[in-house]
Short mmCIF file of C-alpha atoms in Angstrom, two decimals:
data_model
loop_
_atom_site.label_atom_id
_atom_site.label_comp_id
_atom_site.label_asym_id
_atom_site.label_seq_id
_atom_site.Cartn_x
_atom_site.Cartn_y
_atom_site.Cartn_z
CA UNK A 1 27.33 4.45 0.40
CA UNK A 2 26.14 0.74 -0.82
CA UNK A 3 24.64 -0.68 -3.80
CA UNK A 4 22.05 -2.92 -3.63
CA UNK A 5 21.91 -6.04 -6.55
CA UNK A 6 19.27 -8.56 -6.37
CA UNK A 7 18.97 -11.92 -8.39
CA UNK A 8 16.39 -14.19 -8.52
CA UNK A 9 17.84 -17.94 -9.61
CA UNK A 10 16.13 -21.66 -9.92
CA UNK A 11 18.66 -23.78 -9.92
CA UNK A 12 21.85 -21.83 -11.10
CA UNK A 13 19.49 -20.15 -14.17
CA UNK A 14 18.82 -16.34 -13.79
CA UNK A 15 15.58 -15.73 -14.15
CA UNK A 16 15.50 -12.08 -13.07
CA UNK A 17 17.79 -9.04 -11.70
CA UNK A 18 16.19 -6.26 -9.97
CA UNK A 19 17.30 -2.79 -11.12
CA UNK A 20 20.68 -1.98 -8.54
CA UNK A 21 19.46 0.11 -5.65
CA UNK A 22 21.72 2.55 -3.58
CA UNK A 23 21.29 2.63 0.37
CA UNK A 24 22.75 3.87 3.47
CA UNK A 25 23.88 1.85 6.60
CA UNK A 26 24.85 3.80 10.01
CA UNK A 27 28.43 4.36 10.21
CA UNK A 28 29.49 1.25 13.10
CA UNK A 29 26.93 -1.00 11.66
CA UNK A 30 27.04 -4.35 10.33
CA UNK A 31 23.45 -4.68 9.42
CA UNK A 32 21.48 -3.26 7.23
CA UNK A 33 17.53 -3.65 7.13
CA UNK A 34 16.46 -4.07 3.34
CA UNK A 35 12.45 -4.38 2.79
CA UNK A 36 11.86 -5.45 -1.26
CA UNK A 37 8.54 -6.26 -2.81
CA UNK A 38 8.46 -8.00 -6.15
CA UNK A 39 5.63 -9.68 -8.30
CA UNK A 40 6.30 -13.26 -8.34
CA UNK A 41 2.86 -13.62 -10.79
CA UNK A 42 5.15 -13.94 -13.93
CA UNK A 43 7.21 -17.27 -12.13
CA UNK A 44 6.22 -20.80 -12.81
CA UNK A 45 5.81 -22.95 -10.04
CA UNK A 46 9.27 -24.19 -8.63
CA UNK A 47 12.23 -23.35 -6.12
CA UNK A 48 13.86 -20.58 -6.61
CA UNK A 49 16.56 -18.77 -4.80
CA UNK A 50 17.15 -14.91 -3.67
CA UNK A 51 20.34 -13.61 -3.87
CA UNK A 52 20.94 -10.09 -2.42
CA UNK A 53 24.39 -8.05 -2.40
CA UNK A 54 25.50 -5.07 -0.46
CA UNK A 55 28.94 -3.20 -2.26
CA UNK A 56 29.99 -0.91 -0.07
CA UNK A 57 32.55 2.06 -1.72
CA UNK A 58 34.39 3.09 0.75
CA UNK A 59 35.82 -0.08 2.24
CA UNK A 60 35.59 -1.80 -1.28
CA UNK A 61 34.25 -4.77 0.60
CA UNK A 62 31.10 -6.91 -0.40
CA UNK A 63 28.69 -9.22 1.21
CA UNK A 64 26.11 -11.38 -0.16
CA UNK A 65 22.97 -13.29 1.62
CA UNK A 66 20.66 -16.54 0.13
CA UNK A 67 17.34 -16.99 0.98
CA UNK A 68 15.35 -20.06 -0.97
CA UNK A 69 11.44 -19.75 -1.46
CA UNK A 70 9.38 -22.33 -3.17
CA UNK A 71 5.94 -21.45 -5.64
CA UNK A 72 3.43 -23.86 -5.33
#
């Protein structure tokens, strides 16, 4: 079992956390496909940066992925 957390930065100041999300990967996989929609109406113009990590129980191992997205 894994727990989704997802954080929404510009620059290194939070400017939102989606509510933690719990998912299942295939036992043998290293991948897991994660589709997430979000309104982005509320942000001001700017780069901003998507943080997204995966805790998984059983192995008590985490990882963690970036992704950087600019409002014009």
């Amino acid at each position: 079992s894994l727990k989704l957390l997802y954080v929404v930065k510009q620059g290194e100041r939070i400017v939102t956390t989606l509510p933690p999300e719990d998912a299942t990967g295939s036992p043998g996989e290293n991948r897991l496909l994660v589709l997430k929609q979000m309104d982005l109406g509320k942000f001001q113009p700017g780069r901003y940066t998507l943080e997204v990590k995966a805790e998984d129980f059983a192995s008590h191992q985490a990882a963690s992925r970036r992704a950087e997205f600019v409002l014009q």
